Short mmCIF file of C-alpha atoms in Angstrom, two decimals:
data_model
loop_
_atom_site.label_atom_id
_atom_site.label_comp_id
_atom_site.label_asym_id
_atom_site.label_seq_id
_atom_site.Cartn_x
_atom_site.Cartn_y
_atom_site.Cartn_z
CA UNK J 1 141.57 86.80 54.49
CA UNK J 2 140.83 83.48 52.22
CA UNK J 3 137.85 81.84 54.21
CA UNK J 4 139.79 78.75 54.30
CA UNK J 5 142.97 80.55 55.87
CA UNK J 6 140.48 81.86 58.68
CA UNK J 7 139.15 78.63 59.78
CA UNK J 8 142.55 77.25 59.73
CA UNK J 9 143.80 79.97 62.48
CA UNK J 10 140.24 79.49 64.15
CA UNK J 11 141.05 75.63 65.04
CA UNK J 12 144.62 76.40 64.98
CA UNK J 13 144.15 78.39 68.39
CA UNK J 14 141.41 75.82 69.57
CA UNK J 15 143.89 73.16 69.53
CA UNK J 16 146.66 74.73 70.81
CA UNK J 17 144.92 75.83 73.60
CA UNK J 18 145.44 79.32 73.85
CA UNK J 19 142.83 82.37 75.39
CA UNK J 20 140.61 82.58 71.78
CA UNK J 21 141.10 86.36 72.25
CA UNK J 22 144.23 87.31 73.88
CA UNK J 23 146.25 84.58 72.49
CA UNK J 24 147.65 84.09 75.56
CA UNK J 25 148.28 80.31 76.77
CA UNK J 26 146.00 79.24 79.32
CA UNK J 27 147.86 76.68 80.52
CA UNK J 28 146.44 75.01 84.06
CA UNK J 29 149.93 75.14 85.68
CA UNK J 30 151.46 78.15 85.45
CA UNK J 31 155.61 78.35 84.24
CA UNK J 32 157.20 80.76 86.25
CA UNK J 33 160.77 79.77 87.20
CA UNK J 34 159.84 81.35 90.63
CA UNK J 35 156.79 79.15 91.46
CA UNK J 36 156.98 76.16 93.06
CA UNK J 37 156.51 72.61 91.75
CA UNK J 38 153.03 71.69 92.08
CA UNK J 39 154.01 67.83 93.20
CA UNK J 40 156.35 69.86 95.98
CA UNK J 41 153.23 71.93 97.24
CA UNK J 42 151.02 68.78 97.27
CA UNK J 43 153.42 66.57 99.42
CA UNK J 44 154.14 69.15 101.85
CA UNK J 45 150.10 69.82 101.94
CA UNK J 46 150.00 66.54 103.03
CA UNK J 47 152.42 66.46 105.63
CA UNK J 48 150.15 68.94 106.95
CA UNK J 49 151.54 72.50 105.89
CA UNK J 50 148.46 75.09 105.62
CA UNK J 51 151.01 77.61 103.24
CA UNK J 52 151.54 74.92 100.89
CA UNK J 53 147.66 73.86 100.28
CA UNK J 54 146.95 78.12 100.26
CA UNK J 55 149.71 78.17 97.45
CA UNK J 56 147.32 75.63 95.90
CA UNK J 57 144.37 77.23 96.65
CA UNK J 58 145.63 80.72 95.35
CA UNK J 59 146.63 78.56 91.74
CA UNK J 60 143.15 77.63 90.93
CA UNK J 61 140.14 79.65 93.08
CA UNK J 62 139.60 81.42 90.35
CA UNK J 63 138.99 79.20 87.63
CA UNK J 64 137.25 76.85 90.45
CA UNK J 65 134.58 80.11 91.16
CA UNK J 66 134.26 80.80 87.25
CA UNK J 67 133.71 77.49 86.93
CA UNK J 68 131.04 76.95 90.04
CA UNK J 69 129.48 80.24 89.00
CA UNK J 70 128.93 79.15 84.80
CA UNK J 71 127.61 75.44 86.63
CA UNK J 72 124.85 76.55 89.04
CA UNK J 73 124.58 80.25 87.43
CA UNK J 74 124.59 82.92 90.54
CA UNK J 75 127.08 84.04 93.40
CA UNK J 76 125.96 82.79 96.40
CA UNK J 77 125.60 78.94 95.07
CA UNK J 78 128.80 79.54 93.53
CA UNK J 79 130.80 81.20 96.80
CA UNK J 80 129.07 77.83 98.49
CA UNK J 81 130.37 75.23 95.59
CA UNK J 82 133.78 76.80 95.59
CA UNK J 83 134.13 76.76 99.74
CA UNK J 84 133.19 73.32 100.05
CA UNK J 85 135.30 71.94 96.94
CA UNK J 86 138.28 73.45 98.73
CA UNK J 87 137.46 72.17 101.91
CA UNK J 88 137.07 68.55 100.81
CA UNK J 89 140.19 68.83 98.63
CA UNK J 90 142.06 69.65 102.19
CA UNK J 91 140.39 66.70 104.01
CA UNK J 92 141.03 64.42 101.47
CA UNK J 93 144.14 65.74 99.94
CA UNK J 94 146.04 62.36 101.74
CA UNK J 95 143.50 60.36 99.54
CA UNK J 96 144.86 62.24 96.18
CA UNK J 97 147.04 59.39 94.30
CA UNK J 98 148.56 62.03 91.84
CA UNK J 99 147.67 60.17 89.23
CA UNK J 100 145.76 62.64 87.13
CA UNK J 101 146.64 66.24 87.50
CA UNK J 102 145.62 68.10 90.82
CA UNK J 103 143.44 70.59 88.89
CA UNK J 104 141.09 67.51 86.85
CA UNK J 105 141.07 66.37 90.60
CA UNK J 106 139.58 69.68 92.37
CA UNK J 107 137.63 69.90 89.47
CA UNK J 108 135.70 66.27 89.57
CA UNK J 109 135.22 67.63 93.36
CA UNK J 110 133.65 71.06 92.13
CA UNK J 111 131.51 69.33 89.17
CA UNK J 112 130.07 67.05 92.57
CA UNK J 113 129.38 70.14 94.74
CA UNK J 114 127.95 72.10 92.07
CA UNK J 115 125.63 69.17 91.07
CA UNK J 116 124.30 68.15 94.44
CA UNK J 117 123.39 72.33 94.39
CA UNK J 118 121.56 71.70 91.20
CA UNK J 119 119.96 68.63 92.57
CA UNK J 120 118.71 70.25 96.11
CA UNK J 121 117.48 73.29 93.57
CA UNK J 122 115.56 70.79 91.42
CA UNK J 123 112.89 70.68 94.42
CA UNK J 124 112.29 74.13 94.46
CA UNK J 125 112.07 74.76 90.58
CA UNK J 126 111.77 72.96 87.31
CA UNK J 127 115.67 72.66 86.39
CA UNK J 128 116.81 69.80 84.20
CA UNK J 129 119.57 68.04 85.53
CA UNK J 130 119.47 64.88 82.90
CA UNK J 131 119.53 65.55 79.22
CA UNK J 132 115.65 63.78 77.81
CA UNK J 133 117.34 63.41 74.98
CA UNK J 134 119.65 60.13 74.62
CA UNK J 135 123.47 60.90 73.58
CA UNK J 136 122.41 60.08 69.91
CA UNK J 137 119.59 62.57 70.05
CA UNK J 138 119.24 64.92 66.60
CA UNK J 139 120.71 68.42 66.97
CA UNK J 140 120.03 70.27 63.80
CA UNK J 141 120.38 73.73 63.89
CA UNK J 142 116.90 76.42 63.00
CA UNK J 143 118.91 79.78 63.05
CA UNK J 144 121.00 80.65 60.05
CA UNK J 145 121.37 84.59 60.52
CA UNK J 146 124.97 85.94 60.92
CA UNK J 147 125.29 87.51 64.39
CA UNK J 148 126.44 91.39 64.44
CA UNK J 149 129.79 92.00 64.57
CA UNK J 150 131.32 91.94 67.64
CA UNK J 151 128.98 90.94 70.18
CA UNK J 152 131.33 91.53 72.60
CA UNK J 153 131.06 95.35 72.66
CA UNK J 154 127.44 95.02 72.32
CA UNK J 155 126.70 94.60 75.98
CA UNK J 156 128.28 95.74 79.33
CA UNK J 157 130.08 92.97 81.25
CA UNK J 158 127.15 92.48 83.59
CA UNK J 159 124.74 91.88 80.74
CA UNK J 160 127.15 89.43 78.94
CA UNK J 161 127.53 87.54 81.85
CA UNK J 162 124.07 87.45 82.22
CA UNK J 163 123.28 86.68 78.92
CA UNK J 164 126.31 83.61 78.82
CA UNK J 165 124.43 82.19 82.50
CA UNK J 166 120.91 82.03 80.87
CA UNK J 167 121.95 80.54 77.61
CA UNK J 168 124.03 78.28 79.85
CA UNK J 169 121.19 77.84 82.06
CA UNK J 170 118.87 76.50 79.07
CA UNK J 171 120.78 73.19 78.73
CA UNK J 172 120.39 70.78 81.11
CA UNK J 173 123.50 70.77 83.65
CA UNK J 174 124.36 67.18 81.98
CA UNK J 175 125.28 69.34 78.69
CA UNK J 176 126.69 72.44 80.41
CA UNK J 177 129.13 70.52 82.68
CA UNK J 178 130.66 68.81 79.25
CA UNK J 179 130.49 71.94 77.73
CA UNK J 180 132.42 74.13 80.76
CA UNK J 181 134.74 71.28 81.23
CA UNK J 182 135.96 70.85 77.56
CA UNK J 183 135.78 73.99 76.03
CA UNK J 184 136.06 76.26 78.52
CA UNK J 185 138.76 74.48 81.23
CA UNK J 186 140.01 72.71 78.13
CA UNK J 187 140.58 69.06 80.19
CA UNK J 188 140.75 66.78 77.13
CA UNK J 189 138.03 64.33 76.31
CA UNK J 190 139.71 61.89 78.48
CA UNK J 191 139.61 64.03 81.39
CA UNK J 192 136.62 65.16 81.49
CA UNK J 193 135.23 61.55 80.72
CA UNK J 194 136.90 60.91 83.88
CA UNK J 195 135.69 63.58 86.17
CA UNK J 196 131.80 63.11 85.15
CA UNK J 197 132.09 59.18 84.79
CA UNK J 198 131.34 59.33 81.29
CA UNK J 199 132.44 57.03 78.60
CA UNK J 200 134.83 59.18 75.93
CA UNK J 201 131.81 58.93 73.45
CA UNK J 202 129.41 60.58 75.43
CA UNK J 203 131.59 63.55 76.77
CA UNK J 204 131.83 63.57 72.35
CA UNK J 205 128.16 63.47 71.96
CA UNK J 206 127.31 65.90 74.77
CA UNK J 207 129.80 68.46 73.75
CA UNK J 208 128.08 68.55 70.49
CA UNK J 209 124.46 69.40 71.13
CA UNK J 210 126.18 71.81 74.14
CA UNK J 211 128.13 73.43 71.58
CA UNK J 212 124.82 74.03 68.85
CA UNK J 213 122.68 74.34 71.84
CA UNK J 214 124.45 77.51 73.00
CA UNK J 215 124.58 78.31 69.91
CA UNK J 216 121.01 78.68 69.11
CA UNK J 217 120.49 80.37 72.11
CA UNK J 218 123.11 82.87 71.44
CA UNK J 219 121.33 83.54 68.58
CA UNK J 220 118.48 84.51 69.93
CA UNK J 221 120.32 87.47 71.89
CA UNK J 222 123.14 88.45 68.60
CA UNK J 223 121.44 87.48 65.66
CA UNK J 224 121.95 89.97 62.63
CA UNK J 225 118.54 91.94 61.23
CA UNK J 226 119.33 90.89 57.85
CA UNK J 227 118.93 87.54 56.51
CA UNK J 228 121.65 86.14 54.62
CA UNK J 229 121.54 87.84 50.70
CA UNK J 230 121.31 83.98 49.03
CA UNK G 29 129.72 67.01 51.24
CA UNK G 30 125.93 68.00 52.20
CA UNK G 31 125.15 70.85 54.76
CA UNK G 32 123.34 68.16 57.15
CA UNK G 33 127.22 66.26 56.53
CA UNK G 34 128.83 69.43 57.67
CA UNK G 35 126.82 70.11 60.80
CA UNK G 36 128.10 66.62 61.74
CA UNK G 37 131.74 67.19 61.40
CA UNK G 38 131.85 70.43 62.61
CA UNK G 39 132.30 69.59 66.32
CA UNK G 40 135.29 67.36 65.40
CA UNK G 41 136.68 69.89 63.19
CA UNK G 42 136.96 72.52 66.11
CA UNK G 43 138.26 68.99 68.34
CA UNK G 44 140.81 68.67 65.49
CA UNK G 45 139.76 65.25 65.38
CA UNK G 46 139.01 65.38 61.19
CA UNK G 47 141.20 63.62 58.42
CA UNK G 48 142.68 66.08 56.12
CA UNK G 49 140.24 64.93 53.57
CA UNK G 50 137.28 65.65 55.44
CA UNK G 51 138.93 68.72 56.75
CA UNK G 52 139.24 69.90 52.95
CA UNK G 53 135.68 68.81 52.32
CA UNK G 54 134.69 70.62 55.26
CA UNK G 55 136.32 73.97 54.15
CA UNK G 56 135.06 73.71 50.55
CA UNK G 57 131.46 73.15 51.93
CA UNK G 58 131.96 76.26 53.73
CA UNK G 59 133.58 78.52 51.69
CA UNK G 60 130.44 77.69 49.70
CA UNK G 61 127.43 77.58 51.72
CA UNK G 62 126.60 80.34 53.38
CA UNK G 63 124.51 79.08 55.87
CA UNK G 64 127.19 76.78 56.90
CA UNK G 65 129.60 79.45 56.92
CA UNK G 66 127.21 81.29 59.40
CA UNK G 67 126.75 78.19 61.78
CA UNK G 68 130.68 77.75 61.75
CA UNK G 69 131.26 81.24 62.58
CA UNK G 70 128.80 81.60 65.27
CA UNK G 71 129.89 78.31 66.86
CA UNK G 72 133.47 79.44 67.02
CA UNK G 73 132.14 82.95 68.42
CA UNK G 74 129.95 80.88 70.86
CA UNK G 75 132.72 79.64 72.22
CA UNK G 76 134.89 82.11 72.66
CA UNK G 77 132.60 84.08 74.21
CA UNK G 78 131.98 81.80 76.86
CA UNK G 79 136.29 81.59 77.19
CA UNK G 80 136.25 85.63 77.57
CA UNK G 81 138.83 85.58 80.73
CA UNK G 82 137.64 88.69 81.92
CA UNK G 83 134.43 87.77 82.57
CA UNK G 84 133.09 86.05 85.80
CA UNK G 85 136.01 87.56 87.92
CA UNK G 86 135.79 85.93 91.86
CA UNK G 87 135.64 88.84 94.63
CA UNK G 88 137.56 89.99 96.92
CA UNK G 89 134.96 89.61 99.84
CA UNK G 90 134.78 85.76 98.37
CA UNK G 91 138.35 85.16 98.10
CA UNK G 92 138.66 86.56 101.91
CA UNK G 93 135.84 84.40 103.42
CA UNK G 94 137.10 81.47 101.24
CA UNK G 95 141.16 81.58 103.04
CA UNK G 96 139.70 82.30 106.26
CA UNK G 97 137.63 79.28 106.28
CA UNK G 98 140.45 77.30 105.36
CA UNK G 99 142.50 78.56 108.25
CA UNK G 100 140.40 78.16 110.86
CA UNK G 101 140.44 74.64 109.33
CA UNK G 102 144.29 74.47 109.29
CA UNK G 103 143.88 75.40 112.96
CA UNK G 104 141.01 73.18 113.91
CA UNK G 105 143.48 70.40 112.75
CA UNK G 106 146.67 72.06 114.26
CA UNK G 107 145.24 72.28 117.77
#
């Protein structure tokens, strides 16, 4: 394939949102003609009806765990982050306006739990929470070795995850959250600007070094034995 | 369009936020350079990898203490 026609599939799938390796849409509300409307679920939640907030609850638990899991990086934290997310969604449900979408909503409350972990963590072990760097801070990137083909089958499941929650765990939570948020929940710019309390530009700036960050650090683990024949 | 130009617009590329004539700059530059080339590809890959569905799954024993939290909640509040 012409290297132009490559990258022009690559962004095509970024932008349409789809899985980037099933191809599958990933879309936050799922279209079955058998589900229920979301808005119907939330306004009977809020008359008080347990089976309509567990219809919630069974939408989104798993993205809210991935998500919990990929922000404070192992189970337990995570099981904690995604129980007490869920729990203050149900007490405050009544407070929800429905003015953003009930996922970017669970999701601000998720980002908050998982923080606060990070934050009660900090005492116990050198963690950064804040970036040191400003938003304009330099990125440039050091490693320029192609990785090996298909990292992917390189490791077991375990080990990838591993490997994805260290890398991850090498930016400061101010860069991972963007990161997780934008590129892995795909919430737009203007979402996730609104769940962190972030100005658009930042969530642009942060999502940058996150993106070369990782990156670099991915290198570390896939880089190629051969340097590029120049 | 320089490599240190590149780096820059790559993030908006992937964001689709470019102009077609950076966009075209952007792909000549990296049909071209091969280190370029390398930190587009692995940023792509970087990112998919993170997006693998399969990975992270939640557990059962999770998803069971998670719904009976909640309804012992839905009964605190019934009662």
């Amino acid at each position: 394939m012409h290297y132009t026609s490559m990258m022009a599939l690559e962004v095509n799938r970024l932008e349409k949102g789809t899985d980037r390796l099933t191809g599958k849409s990933m879309s936050a509300q799922p279209q079955k003609a058998t589900e229920r409307a979301e808005s119907e679920l939330i306004a009977e939640a809020k008359a008080g009806n347990g089976d309509a907030f567990e219809e919630l609850v069974n939408r989104y638990e798993r993205r809210i765990y991935r998500l919990a899991l990929r922000l404070v990086g192992n189970t337990q934290d995570a099981e904690d982050v995604l129980q007490e997310t869920f729990l203050k969604a149900f007490e405050h449900l009544p407070d929800f306006r429905e003015d953003s979408r009930f996922y970017t909503w669970i999701v601000r409350i998720a980002v908050n739990e998982g923080l606060m972990k990070l934050r009660k963590r900090k005492s116990d072990r050198s963690e950064p929470i804040e970036d040191a760097v400003d938003d304009q801070g330099q990125v440039m990137p050091r490693e320029f070795r192609d990785w090996k083909p298909n990292p992917e089958q390189l490791l077991s499941q375990e080990e990838m995850e591993r490997v994805l929650l260290d890398a991850a765990h090498k930016l400061p939570a101010s860069l991972r959250t963007v990161f997780m948020l934008r590129d892995v929940e795909e919430l737009s710019t203007g979402e996730t600007a609104e769940a962190l309390g972030l100005t658009p530009g930042a969530v642009k700036a942060r999502l940058f070094r996150a993106r070369f960050q990782l990156r670099e650090e991915l290198s570390k683990v896939f880089k190629s034995e051969k340097s590029l024949d120049l | 369009m320089t490599c240190k130009e590149a780096f820059q617009e790559i993030s908006k590329y992937l964001d689709g936020e470019l102009s077609e004539e950076l966009k075209r700059a952007l792909h000549e530059h990296v049909g071209r350079c091969a280190h370029c080339k390398v930190v587009f590809d692995t940023t792509v890959k970087t990112i998919e990898l993170y997006c693998d569905g399969k990975l992270f799954p939640m557990p059962e024993n999770i998803r069971n203490r998670l719904h009976d939290l909640l309804r012992r909640k839905f009964h605190e509040r019934a009662v």
